[in-house]
PDB file of C-alpha atoms in Angstrom:
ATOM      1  CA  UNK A   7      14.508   0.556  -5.317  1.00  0.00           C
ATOM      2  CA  UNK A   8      16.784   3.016  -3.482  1.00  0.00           C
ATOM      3  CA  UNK A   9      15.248   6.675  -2.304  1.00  0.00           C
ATOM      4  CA  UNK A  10      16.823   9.797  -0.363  1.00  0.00           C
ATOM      5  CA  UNK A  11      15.516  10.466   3.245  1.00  0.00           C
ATOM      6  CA  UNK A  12      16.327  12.905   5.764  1.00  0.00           C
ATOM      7  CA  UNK A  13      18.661  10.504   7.735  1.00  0.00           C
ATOM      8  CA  UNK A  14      20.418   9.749   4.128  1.00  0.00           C
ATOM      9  CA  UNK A  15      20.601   7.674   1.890  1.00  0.00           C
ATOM     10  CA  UNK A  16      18.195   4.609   2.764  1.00  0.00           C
ATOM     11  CA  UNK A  17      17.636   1.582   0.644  1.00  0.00           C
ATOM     12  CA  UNK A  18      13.796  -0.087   0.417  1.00  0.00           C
ATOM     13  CA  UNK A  19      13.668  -3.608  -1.053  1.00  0.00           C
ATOM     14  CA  UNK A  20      10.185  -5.229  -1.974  1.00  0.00           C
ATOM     15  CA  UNK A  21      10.296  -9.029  -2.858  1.00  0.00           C
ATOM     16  CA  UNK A  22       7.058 -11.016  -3.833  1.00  0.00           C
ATOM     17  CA  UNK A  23       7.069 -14.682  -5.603  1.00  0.00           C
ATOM     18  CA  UNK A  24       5.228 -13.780  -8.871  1.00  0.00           C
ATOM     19  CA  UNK A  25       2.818 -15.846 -10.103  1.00  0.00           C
ATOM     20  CA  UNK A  26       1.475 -16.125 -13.706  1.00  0.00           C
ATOM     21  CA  UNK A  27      -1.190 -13.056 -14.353  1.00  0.00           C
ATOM     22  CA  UNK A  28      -4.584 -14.513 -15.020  1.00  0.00           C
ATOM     23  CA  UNK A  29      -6.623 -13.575 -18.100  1.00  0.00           C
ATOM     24  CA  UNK A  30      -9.623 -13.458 -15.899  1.00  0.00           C
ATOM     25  CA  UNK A  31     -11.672 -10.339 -14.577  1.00  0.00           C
ATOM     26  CA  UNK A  32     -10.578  -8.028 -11.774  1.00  0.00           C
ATOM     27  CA  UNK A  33     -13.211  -9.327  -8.590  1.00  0.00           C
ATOM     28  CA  UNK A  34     -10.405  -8.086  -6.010  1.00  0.00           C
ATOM     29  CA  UNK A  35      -8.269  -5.207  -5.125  1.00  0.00           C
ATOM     30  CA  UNK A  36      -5.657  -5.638  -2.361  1.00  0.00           C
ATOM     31  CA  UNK A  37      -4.220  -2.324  -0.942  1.00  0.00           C
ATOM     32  CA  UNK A  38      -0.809  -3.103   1.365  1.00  0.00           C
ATOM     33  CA  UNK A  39       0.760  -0.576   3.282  1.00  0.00           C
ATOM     34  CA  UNK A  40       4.115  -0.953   4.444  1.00  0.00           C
ATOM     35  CA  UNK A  41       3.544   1.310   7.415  1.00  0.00           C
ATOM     36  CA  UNK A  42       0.377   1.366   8.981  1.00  0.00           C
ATOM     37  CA  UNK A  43       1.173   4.529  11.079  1.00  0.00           C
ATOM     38  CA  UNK A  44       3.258   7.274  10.376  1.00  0.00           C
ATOM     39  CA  UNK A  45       4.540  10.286  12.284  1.00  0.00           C
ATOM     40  CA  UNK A  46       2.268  13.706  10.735  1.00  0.00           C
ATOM     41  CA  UNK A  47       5.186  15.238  10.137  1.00  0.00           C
ATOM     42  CA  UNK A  48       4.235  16.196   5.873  1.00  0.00           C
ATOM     43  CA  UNK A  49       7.391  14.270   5.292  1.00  0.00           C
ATOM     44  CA  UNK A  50       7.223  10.339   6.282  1.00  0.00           C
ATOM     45  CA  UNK A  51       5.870   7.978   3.823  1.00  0.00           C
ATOM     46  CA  UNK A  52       4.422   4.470   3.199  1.00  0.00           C
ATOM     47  CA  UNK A  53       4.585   2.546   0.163  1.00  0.00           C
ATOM     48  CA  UNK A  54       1.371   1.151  -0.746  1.00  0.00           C
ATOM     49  CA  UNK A  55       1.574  -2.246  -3.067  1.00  0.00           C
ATOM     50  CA  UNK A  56      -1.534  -2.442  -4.861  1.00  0.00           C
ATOM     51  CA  UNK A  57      -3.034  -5.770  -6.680  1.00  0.00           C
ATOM     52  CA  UNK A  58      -5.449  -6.715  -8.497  1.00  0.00           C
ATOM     53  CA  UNK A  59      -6.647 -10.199  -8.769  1.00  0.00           C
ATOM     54  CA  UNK A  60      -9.287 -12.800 -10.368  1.00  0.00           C
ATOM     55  CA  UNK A  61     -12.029 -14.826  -8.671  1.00  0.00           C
ATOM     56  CA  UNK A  62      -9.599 -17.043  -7.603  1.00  0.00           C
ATOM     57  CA  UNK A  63      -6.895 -14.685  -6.238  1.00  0.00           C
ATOM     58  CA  UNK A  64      -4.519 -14.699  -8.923  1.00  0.00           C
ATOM     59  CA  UNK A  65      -3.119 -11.629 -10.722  1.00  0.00           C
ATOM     60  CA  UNK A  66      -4.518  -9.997 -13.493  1.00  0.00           C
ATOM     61  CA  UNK A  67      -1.894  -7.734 -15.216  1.00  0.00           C
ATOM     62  CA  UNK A  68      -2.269  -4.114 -17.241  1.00  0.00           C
ATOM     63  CA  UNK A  69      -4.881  -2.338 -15.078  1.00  0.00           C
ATOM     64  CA  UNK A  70      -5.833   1.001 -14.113  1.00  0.00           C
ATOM     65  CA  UNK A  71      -5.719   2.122 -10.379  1.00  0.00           C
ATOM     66  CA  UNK A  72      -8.023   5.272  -9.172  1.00  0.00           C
ATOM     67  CA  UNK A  73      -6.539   6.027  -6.294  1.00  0.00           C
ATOM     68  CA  UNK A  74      -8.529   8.820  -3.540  1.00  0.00           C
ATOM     69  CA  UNK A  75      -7.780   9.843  -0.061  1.00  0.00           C
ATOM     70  CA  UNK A  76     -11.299   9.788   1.308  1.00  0.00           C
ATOM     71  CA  UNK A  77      -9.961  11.450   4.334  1.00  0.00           C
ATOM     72  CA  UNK A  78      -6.954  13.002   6.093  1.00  0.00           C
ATOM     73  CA  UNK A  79      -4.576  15.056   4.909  1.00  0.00           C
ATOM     74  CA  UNK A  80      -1.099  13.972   2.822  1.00  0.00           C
ATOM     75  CA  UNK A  81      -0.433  13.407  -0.767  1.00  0.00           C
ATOM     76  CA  UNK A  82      -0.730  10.036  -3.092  1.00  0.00           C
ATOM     77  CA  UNK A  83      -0.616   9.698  -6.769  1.00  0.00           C
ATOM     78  CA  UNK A  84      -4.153   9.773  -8.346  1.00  0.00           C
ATOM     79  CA  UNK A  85      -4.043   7.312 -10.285  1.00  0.00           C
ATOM     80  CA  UNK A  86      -1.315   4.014 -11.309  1.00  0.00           C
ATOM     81  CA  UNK A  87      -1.788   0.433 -13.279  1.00  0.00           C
ATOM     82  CA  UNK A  88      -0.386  -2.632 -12.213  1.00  0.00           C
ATOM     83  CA  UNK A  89       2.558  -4.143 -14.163  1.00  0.00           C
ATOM     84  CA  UNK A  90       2.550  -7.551 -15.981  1.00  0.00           C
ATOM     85  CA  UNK A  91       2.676  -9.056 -12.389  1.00  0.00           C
ATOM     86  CA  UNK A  92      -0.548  -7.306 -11.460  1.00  0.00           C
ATOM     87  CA  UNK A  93       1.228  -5.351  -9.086  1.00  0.00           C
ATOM     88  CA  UNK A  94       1.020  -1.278  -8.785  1.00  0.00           C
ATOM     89  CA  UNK A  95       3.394   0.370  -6.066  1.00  0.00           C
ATOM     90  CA  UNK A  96       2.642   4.115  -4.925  1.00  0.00           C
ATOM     91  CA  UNK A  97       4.100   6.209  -1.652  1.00  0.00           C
ATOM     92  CA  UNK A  98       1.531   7.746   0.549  1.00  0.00           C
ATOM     93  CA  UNK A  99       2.942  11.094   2.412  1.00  0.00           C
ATOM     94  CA  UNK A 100       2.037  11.894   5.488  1.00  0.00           C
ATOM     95  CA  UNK A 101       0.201  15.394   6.087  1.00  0.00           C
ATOM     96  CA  UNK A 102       0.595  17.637   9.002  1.00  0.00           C
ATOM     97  CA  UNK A 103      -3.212  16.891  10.926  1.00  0.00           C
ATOM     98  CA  UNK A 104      -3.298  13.835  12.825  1.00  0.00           C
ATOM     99  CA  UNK A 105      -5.602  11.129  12.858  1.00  0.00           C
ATOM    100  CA  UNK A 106      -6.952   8.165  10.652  1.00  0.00           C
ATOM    101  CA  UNK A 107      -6.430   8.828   6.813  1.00  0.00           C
ATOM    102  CA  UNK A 108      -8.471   6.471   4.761  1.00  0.00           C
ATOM    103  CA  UNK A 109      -7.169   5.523   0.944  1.00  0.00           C
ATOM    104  CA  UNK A 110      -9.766   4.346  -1.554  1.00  0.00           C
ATOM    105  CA  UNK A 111      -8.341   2.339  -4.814  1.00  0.00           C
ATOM    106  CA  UNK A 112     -10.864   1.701  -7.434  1.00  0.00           C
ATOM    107  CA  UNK A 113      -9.916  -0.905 -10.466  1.00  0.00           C
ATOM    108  CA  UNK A 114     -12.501  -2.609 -13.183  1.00  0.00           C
ATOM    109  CA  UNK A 115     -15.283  -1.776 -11.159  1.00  0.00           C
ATOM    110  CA  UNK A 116     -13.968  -3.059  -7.488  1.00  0.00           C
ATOM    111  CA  UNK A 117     -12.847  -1.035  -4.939  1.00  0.00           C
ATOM    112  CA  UNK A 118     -10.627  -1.548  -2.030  1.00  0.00           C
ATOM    113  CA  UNK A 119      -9.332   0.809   1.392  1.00  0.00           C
ATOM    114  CA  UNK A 120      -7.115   0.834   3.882  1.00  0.00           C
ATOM    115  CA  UNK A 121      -6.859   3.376   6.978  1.00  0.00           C
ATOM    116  CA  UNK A 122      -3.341   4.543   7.901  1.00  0.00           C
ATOM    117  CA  UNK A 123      -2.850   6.514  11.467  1.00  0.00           C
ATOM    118  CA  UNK A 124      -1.193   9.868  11.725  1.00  0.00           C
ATOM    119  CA  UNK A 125      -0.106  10.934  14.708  1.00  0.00           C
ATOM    120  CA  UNK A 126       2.922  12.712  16.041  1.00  0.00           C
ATOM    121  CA  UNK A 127       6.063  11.185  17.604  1.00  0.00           C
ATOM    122  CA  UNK A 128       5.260   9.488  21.044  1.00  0.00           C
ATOM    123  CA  UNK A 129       1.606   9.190  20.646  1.00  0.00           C
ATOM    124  CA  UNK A 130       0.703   5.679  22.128  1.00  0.00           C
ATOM    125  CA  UNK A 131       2.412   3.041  20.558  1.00  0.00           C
ATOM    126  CA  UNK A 132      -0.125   0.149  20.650  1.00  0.00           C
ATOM    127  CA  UNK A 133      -2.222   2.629  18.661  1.00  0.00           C
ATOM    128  CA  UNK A 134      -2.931   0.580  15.647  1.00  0.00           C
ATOM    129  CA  UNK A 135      -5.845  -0.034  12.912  1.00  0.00           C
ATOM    130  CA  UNK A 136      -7.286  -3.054  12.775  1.00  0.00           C
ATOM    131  CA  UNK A 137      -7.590  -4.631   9.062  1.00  0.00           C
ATOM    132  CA  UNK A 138     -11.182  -4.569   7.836  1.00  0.00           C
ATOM    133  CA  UNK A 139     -12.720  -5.634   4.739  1.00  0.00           C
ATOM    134  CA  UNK A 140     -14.953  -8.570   3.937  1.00  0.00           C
ATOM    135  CA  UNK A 141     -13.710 -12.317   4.799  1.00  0.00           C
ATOM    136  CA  UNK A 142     -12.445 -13.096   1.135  1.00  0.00           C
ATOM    137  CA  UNK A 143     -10.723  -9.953   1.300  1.00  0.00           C
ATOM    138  CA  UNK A 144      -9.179 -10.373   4.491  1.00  0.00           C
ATOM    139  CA  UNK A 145      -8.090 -13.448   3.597  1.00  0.00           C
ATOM    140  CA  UNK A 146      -6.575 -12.964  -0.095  1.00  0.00           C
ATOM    141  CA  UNK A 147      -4.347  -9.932   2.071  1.00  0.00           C
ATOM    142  CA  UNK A 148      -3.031 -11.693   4.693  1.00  0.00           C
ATOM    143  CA  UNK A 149      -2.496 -14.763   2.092  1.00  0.00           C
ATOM    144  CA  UNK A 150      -0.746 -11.835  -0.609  1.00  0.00           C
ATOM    145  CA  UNK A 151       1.316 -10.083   2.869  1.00  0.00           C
ATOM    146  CA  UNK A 152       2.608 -13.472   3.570  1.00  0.00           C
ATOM    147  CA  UNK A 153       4.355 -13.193   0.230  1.00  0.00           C
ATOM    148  CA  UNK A 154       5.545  -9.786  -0.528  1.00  0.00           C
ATOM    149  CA  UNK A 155       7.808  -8.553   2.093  1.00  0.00           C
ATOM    150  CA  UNK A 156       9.070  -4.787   2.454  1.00  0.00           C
ATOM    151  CA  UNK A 157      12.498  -4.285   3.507  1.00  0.00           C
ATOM    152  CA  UNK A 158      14.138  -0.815   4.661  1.00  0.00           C
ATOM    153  CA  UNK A 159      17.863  -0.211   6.099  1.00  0.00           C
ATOM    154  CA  UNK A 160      18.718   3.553   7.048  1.00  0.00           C
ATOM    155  CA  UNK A 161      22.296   4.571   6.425  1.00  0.00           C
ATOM    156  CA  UNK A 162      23.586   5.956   9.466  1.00  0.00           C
ATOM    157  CA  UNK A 163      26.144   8.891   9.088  1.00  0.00           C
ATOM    158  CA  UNK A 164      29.126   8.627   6.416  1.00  0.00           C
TER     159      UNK A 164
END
């Protein structure tokens, strides 16, 4: 996909190996942010790729998202569904108050968060969020990160 920002014109490339969706239940959601800290500025954004997956932590295509910020300010979508690939993709804008802004997405009965930070340009750098979850779920995201990378090159001037 390509999108506008205020630099210009920037291009954002997501790749991921797809795998076959499973016919299975939903037992996992998987919420991955491409930023994990933005700059509270009501304009930067992070794209948030959103699966759900079976028992076994395969894809399971066609399902509806509910997507809430629990807290923080900024704007997201309020709800999505995941393509045949079991994959949803939604931007997250940053709001003007800094500090932690938690998203909740709910799918098939399972529910899944992830904290972004919000703070303003040249707040600590090594400020970061650890990722929580339980140990299935930690381990089915770092297993889907490893294999859905997030690309984005800025145009500078013309």
């Amino acid at each position: 996909t390509s999108t506008l920002s205020a630099k210009g014109l920037a291009a954002e490339v997501l790749v991921t190996v797809k795998a076959p969706a499973s016919q299975n239940p939903v037992q996992h959601v998987v919420i991955l942010p491409t930023k994990g800290r933005l700059i509270n500025d009501g304009l930067s954004s992070s794209m948030l790729t959103i699966l759900t997956l079976d028992e076994f932590g395969y894809p399971v295509s066609d399902q509806d998202l509910e997507i809430q910020r629990v807290q923080g300010d900024g704007s997201i979508p309020d709800t999505a569904r995941t393509d045949s690939a079991g994959i949803a993709q939604v931007y997250y804008t940053a709001g003007r108050t800094p500090g932690v802004v938690q998203i909740q997405v709910q799918s098939a009965g399972h529910t899944a968060a992830v904290g972004l930070l919000q703070l303003p340009t040249g707040a600590a750098e090594q400020l970061t969020l650890p990722p929580s979850g339980s140990q299935t779920h930690l381990e089915m995201a770092a297993a889907w990160s490893a294999i859905v990378g997030f690309k984005r090159v800025e145009r500078e001037g013309f």
